[in-house]
mmCIF file of C-alpha atoms in Angstrom:
data_model
loop_
_atom_site.group_PDB
_atom_site.id
_atom_site.type_symbol
_atom_site.label_atom_id
_atom_site.label_comp_id
_atom_site.label_asym_id
_atom_site.label_seq_id
_atom_site.Cartn_x
_atom_site.Cartn_y
_atom_site.Cartn_z
ATOM 1 C CA LYS A 155 60.486 -21.007 -17.551
ATOM 2 C CA ALA A 156 60.102 -17.475 -16.320
ATOM 3 C CA GLY A 157 57.200 -15.527 -17.769
ATOM 4 C CA VAL A 158 57.166 -12.218 -19.564
ATOM 5 C CA THR A 159 58.665 -9.511 -17.362
ATOM 6 C CA GLN A 160 57.748 -5.870 -17.713
ATOM 7 C CA THR A 161 59.407 -3.043 -15.851
ATOM 8 C CA PRO A 162 58.537 -0.819 -14.193
ATOM 9 C CA ARG A 163 55.072 -1.862 -13.000
ATOM 10 C CA TYR A 164 53.957 1.701 -12.338
ATOM 11 C CA LEU A 165 55.054 5.080 -13.656
ATOM 12 C CA ILE A 166 53.887 8.612 -13.146
ATOM 13 C CA LYS A 167 55.075 11.176 -15.665
ATOM 14 C CA THR A 168 54.305 14.777 -16.480
ATOM 15 C CA ARG A 169 52.896 15.978 -19.787
ATOM 16 C CA GLY A 170 55.643 16.678 -22.283
ATOM 17 C CA GLN A 171 58.091 14.220 -20.775
ATOM 18 C CA GLN A 172 59.185 11.013 -22.410
ATOM 19 C CA VAL A 173 59.113 7.484 -21.026
ATOM 20 C CA THR A 174 60.756 4.154 -21.766
ATOM 21 C CA LEU A 175 59.152 0.844 -20.864
ATOM 22 C CA SER A 176 60.953 -2.478 -20.879
ATOM 23 C CA CYS A 177 59.873 -6.020 -21.682
ATOM 24 C CA SER A 178 61.803 -9.258 -21.329
ATOM 25 C CA PRO A 179 60.110 -12.100 -23.230
ATOM 26 C CA ILE A 180 60.003 -15.736 -22.297
ATOM 27 C CA SER A 181 63.358 -17.351 -22.945
ATOM 28 C CA GLY A 182 63.556 -18.546 -26.539
ATOM 29 C CA HIS A 183 60.734 -16.381 -27.834
ATOM 30 C CA ARG A 184 61.836 -14.040 -30.580
ATOM 31 C CA SER A 185 58.583 -12.158 -31.159
ATOM 32 C CA VAL A 186 57.537 -9.330 -28.871
ATOM 33 C CA SER A 187 54.352 -7.304 -29.287
ATOM 34 C CA TRP A 188 53.118 -4.244 -27.445
ATOM 35 C CA TYR A 189 49.520 -3.309 -26.704
ATOM 36 C CA GLN A 190 47.882 -0.303 -25.085
ATOM 37 C CA GLN A 191 44.861 -0.852 -22.865
ATOM 38 C CA THR A 192 42.536 2.014 -21.934
ATOM 39 C CA PRO A 193 38.961 1.995 -20.618
ATOM 40 C CA GLY A 194 37.719 3.869 -23.663
ATOM 41 C CA GLN A 195 39.580 2.176 -26.509
ATOM 42 C CA GLY A 196 40.168 -1.262 -25.044
ATOM 43 C CA LEU A 197 43.203 -3.218 -26.164
ATOM 44 C CA GLN A 198 44.985 -1.770 -29.163
ATOM 45 C CA PHE A 199 48.018 -3.111 -30.959
ATOM 46 C CA LEU A 200 51.084 -0.869 -31.010
ATOM 47 C CA PHE A 201 53.833 -2.839 -32.746
ATOM 48 C CA GLU A 202 55.527 -6.196 -33.074
ATOM 49 C CA TYR A 203 59.215 -6.975 -33.221
ATOM 50 C CA PHE A 204 60.825 -10.160 -34.427
ATOM 51 C CA SER A 205 64.570 -10.734 -34.427
ATOM 52 C CA GLU A 206 65.254 -7.016 -33.877
ATOM 53 C CA THR A 207 63.044 -5.930 -36.814
ATOM 54 C CA GLN A 208 59.678 -4.248 -36.600
ATOM 55 C CA ARG A 209 57.344 -6.623 -38.337
ATOM 56 C CA ASN A 210 54.021 -4.918 -37.846
ATOM 57 C CA LYS A 211 52.775 -1.558 -36.610
ATOM 58 C CA GLY A 212 49.432 -0.346 -35.337
ATOM 59 C CA ASN A 213 47.759 2.981 -35.886
ATOM 60 C CA PHE A 214 49.568 5.137 -33.354
ATOM 61 C CA PRO A 215 51.381 8.446 -33.832
ATOM 62 C CA GLY A 216 55.123 8.591 -34.346
ATOM 63 C CA ARG A 217 55.601 9.572 -30.695
ATOM 64 C CA PHE A 218 55.302 5.869 -29.984
ATOM 65 C CA SER A 219 58.369 3.904 -30.953
ATOM 66 C CA GLY A 220 60.064 0.694 -30.022
ATOM 67 C CA ARG A 221 63.064 -1.468 -30.536
ATOM 68 C CA GLN A 222 64.269 -4.964 -29.873
ATOM 69 C CA PHE A 223 67.711 -6.057 -28.826
ATOM 70 C CA SER A 224 69.706 -9.114 -29.845
ATOM 71 C CA ASN A 225 68.625 -10.929 -26.666
ATOM 72 C CA SER A 226 64.961 -10.337 -27.688
ATOM 73 C CA ARG A 227 64.353 -7.833 -24.898
ATOM 74 C CA SER A 228 62.255 -4.960 -26.139
ATOM 75 C CA GLU A 229 61.684 -1.366 -25.154
ATOM 76 C CA MET A 230 58.987 1.041 -26.137
ATOM 77 C CA ASN A 231 59.347 4.775 -25.920
ATOM 78 C CA VAL A 232 56.707 7.454 -25.821
ATOM 79 C CA SER A 233 57.887 11.014 -26.362
ATOM 80 C CA THR A 234 56.081 14.252 -25.569
ATOM 81 C CA LEU A 235 53.601 12.550 -23.298
ATOM 82 C CA GLU A 236 49.949 13.560 -23.404
ATOM 83 C CA LEU A 237 47.251 12.973 -20.800
ATOM 84 C CA GLY A 238 45.615 10.513 -23.179
ATOM 85 C CA ASP A 239 48.683 8.287 -23.083
ATOM 86 C CA SER A 240 47.709 7.196 -19.583
ATOM 87 C CA ALA A 241 47.105 3.481 -19.956
ATOM 88 C CA LEU A 242 48.186 -0.018 -19.117
ATOM 89 C CA TYR A 243 50.894 -1.041 -21.578
ATOM 90 C CA LEU A 244 51.105 -4.758 -22.135
ATOM 91 C CA CYS A 245 53.898 -6.707 -23.715
ATOM 92 C CA ALA A 246 53.444 -10.188 -25.161
ATOM 93 C CA SER A 247 55.934 -12.737 -26.353
ATOM 94 C CA LYS A 248 54.839 -15.262 -28.910
ATOM 95 C CA GLU A 249 55.701 -18.822 -29.694
ATOM 96 C CA ALA A 250 53.934 -20.366 -32.675
ATOM 97 C CA THR A 251 50.295 -19.357 -32.315
ATOM 98 C CA GLU A 252 50.093 -18.377 -28.634
ATOM 99 C CA ALA A 253 50.887 -15.013 -27.098
ATOM 100 C CA PHE A 254 51.890 -14.785 -23.434
ATOM 101 C CA PHE A 255 51.427 -11.470 -21.707
ATOM 102 C CA GLY A 256 53.334 -9.716 -18.980
ATOM 103 C CA GLN A 257 51.749 -7.970 -15.994
ATOM 104 C CA GLY A 258 51.872 -4.648 -17.756
ATOM 105 C CA THR A 259 53.187 -1.190 -16.939
ATOM 106 C CA ARG A 260 50.617 1.254 -15.631
ATOM 107 C CA LEU A 261 51.542 4.704 -16.976
ATOM 108 C CA THR A 262 49.858 7.752 -15.522
ATOM 109 C CA VAL A 263 50.445 11.109 -17.189
ATOM 110 C CA VAL A 264 49.663 14.156 -15.043
ATOM 111 C CA ALA B 81 39.398 -6.488 -41.973
ATOM 112 C CA GLN B 82 39.271 -8.922 -39.083
ATOM 113 C CA SER B 83 37.102 -7.998 -36.134
ATOM 114 C CA VAL B 84 35.727 -9.435 -32.936
ATOM 115 C CA ALA B 85 32.565 -8.514 -31.075
ATOM 116 C CA GLN B 86 31.624 -9.261 -27.506
ATOM 117 C CA PRO B 87 27.984 -8.203 -27.313
ATOM 118 C CA GLU B 88 27.708 -8.182 -23.513
ATOM 119 C CA ASP B 89 29.563 -5.688 -21.350
ATOM 120 C CA GLN B 90 28.736 -7.704 -18.243
ATOM 121 C CA VAL B 91 27.525 -11.192 -17.436
ATOM 122 C CA ASN B 92 26.178 -12.061 -13.992
ATOM 123 C CA VAL B 93 25.825 -15.650 -12.818
ATOM 124 C CA ALA B 94 25.347 -17.413 -9.507
ATOM 125 C CA GLU B 95 28.085 -19.677 -8.229
ATOM 126 C CA GLY B 96 27.536 -23.249 -9.375
ATOM 127 C CA ASN B 97 25.514 -22.249 -12.422
ATOM 128 C CA PRO B 98 26.808 -22.633 -15.969
ATOM 129 C CA LEU B 99 28.241 -19.544 -17.617
ATOM 130 C CA THR B 100 28.552 -18.389 -21.212
ATOM 131 C CA VAL B 101 30.495 -15.385 -22.471
ATOM 132 C CA LYS B 102 29.689 -14.606 -26.082
ATOM 133 C CA CYS B 103 32.021 -13.769 -28.936
ATOM 134 C CA THR B 104 31.430 -13.369 -32.649
ATOM 135 C CA TYR B 105 34.077 -12.755 -35.258
ATOM 136 C CA SER B 106 34.543 -11.555 -38.789
ATOM 137 C CA VAL B 107 37.596 -12.772 -40.676
ATOM 138 C CA SER B 108 38.709 -13.516 -44.180
ATOM 139 C CA GLY B 109 40.160 -16.970 -44.314
ATOM 140 C CA ASN B 110 40.473 -19.430 -41.459
ATOM 141 C CA PRO B 111 40.250 -17.812 -38.041
ATOM 142 C CA TYR B 112 42.758 -18.241 -35.238
ATOM 143 C CA LEU B 113 40.641 -17.500 -32.138
ATOM 144 C CA PHE B 114 41.644 -16.994 -28.521
ATOM 145 C CA TRP B 115 40.209 -16.315 -25.098
ATOM 146 C CA TYR B 116 42.119 -14.429 -22.415
ATOM 147 C CA VAL B 117 41.206 -13.497 -18.849
ATOM 148 C CA GLN B 118 42.357 -10.435 -16.944
ATOM 149 C CA TYR B 119 42.218 -10.024 -13.178
ATOM 150 C CA PRO B 120 42.401 -6.513 -11.659
ATOM 151 C CA ASN B 121 45.757 -4.805 -12.186
ATOM 152 C CA ARG B 122 47.151 -7.838 -13.951
ATOM 153 C CA GLY B 123 48.116 -8.774 -17.475
ATOM 154 C CA LEU B 124 46.201 -11.144 -19.718
ATOM 155 C CA GLN B 125 46.225 -14.855 -19.049
ATOM 156 C CA PHE B 126 45.732 -17.283 -21.912
ATOM 157 C CA LEU B 127 42.718 -19.565 -21.500
ATOM 158 C CA LEU B 128 42.337 -21.423 -24.776
ATOM 159 C CA LYS B 129 42.606 -21.224 -28.543
ATOM 160 C CA TYR B 130 40.994 -22.578 -31.675
ATOM 161 C CA ILE B 131 43.206 -23.122 -34.679
ATOM 162 C CA THR B 132 41.716 -26.110 -36.435
ATOM 163 C CA GLY B 133 40.141 -29.440 -35.633
ATOM 164 C CA ASP B 134 37.542 -30.174 -32.996
ATOM 165 C CA ASN B 135 34.934 -27.447 -32.617
ATOM 166 C CA LEU B 136 34.901 -27.859 -28.831
ATOM 167 C CA VAL B 137 38.128 -26.592 -27.340
ATOM 168 C CA LYS B 138 39.077 -27.266 -23.734
ATOM 169 C CA GLY B 139 41.260 -24.831 -21.862
ATOM 170 C CA SER B 140 42.541 -23.788 -18.466
ATOM 171 C CA TYR B 141 40.551 -23.652 -15.194
ATOM 172 C CA GLY B 142 37.703 -25.788 -16.562
ATOM 173 C CA PHE B 143 36.791 -23.396 -19.374
ATOM 174 C CA GLU B 144 35.883 -24.513 -22.846
ATOM 175 C CA ALA B 145 34.789 -22.781 -26.020
ATOM 176 C CA GLU B 146 32.693 -23.836 -28.953
ATOM 177 C CA PHE B 147 33.677 -22.792 -32.446
ATOM 178 C CA ASN B 148 30.703 -22.405 -34.762
ATOM 179 C CA LYS B 149 31.685 -21.568 -38.311
ATOM 180 C CA SER B 150 28.173 -21.019 -39.659
ATOM 181 C CA GLN B 151 27.331 -18.566 -36.871
ATOM 182 C CA THR B 152 30.890 -17.131 -36.782
ATOM 183 C CA SER B 153 30.881 -17.507 -33.030
ATOM 184 C CA PHE B 154 33.358 -18.660 -30.412
ATOM 185 C CA HIS B 155 31.506 -18.601 -27.096
ATOM 186 C CA LEU B 156 33.332 -19.298 -23.837
ATOM 187 C CA LYS B 157 31.634 -21.690 -21.436
ATOM 188 C CA LYS B 158 32.046 -23.301 -18.066
ATOM 189 C CA PRO B 159 29.655 -25.879 -16.594
ATOM 190 C CA SER B 160 29.862 -24.597 -13.017
ATOM 191 C CA ALA B 161 30.979 -21.044 -12.204
ATOM 192 C CA LEU B 162 33.172 -20.148 -9.240
ATOM 193 C CA VAL B 163 33.353 -16.804 -7.445
ATOM 194 C CA SER B 164 37.057 -16.760 -8.355
ATOM 195 C CA ASP B 165 36.092 -16.743 -12.062
ATOM 196 C CA SER B 166 34.984 -13.117 -11.648
ATOM 197 C CA ALA B 167 37.230 -11.165 -14.013
ATOM 198 C CA LEU B 168 37.386 -9.457 -17.397
ATOM 199 C CA TYR B 169 37.310 -11.810 -20.388
ATOM 200 C CA PHE B 170 38.608 -10.987 -23.840
ATOM 201 C CA CYS B 171 38.023 -12.765 -27.109
ATOM 202 C CA ALA B 172 40.655 -12.208 -29.805
ATOM 203 C CA VAL B 173 41.420 -13.141 -33.377
ATOM 204 C CA ARG B 174 44.802 -13.098 -35.021
ATOM 205 C CA GLU B 175 44.880 -10.439 -37.717
ATOM 206 C CA TYR B 176 46.111 -12.407 -40.675
ATOM 207 C CA GLY B 177 44.408 -15.670 -39.844
ATOM 208 C CA GLY B 178 47.722 -17.332 -39.264
ATOM 209 C CA SER B 179 50.500 -17.480 -36.754
ATOM 210 C CA GLN B 180 51.728 -14.035 -37.726
ATOM 211 C CA GLY B 181 49.997 -10.775 -37.167
ATOM 212 C CA ASN B 182 48.784 -9.016 -34.088
ATOM 213 C CA LEU B 183 45.802 -9.930 -31.976
ATOM 214 C CA ILE B 184 42.566 -8.028 -32.479
ATOM 215 C CA PHE B 185 40.589 -7.980 -29.249
ATOM 216 C CA GLY B 186 36.953 -7.564 -28.411
ATOM 217 C CA LYS B 187 35.962 -4.883 -25.913
ATOM 218 C CA GLY B 188 35.869 -7.388 -23.096
ATOM 219 C CA THR B 189 33.098 -8.835 -20.939
ATOM 220 C CA LYS B 190 33.083 -8.439 -17.195
ATOM 221 C CA LEU B 191 32.022 -11.668 -15.540
ATOM 222 C CA SER B 192 30.590 -11.400 -12.056
ATOM 223 C CA VAL B 193 29.935 -14.609 -10.128
ATOM 224 C CA LYS B 194 27.952 -14.179 -6.927
ATOM 225 C CA PRO B 195 27.983 -16.681 -4.059
#
């Protein structure tokens, strides 16, 4: 089975722009979660999608949004980028109790 | 609210020596506990989990973890460290104590294994 695939691996954006990140879960997994990793705040939960519905949401501003498609692929969008949004964004797909993570997308906001 | 603490920012061990990376947790209900490892510029790799049953859990790459309910700890151990074990280790607990809910992570512990 292929693992969790995140694209792109690296992104550089300018403040004020918006960005869309993509995540393809492991085949058969219907749950996709997103996490933000920064040196200062560590790993923080953004949101979880299950069968195209947002099931859980972390404490992030409304500029952070996501969606899930019928094939379980998920995208997250960040609008009006700020310097503080620079981070590694990790996607995880879940089966039963285990979460499997992708390589992440490194977003740099300049 | 569920929480996880990793009291050490960094652990240094010599190759061949045993290693321990500490984790304590605070949950309501039965904890679902996990250990992940992260190599530079990579995602998280699952090492092992405790859901129920035996307090000693064996995982990938020779790692194991001991669940201690009275001390609310879930320390990661390996009998003989390798230089290639050098990485960032995260302890996590599932938010709702079940299969649903997001993972709540500790701050991470950097393990450095010297030859």
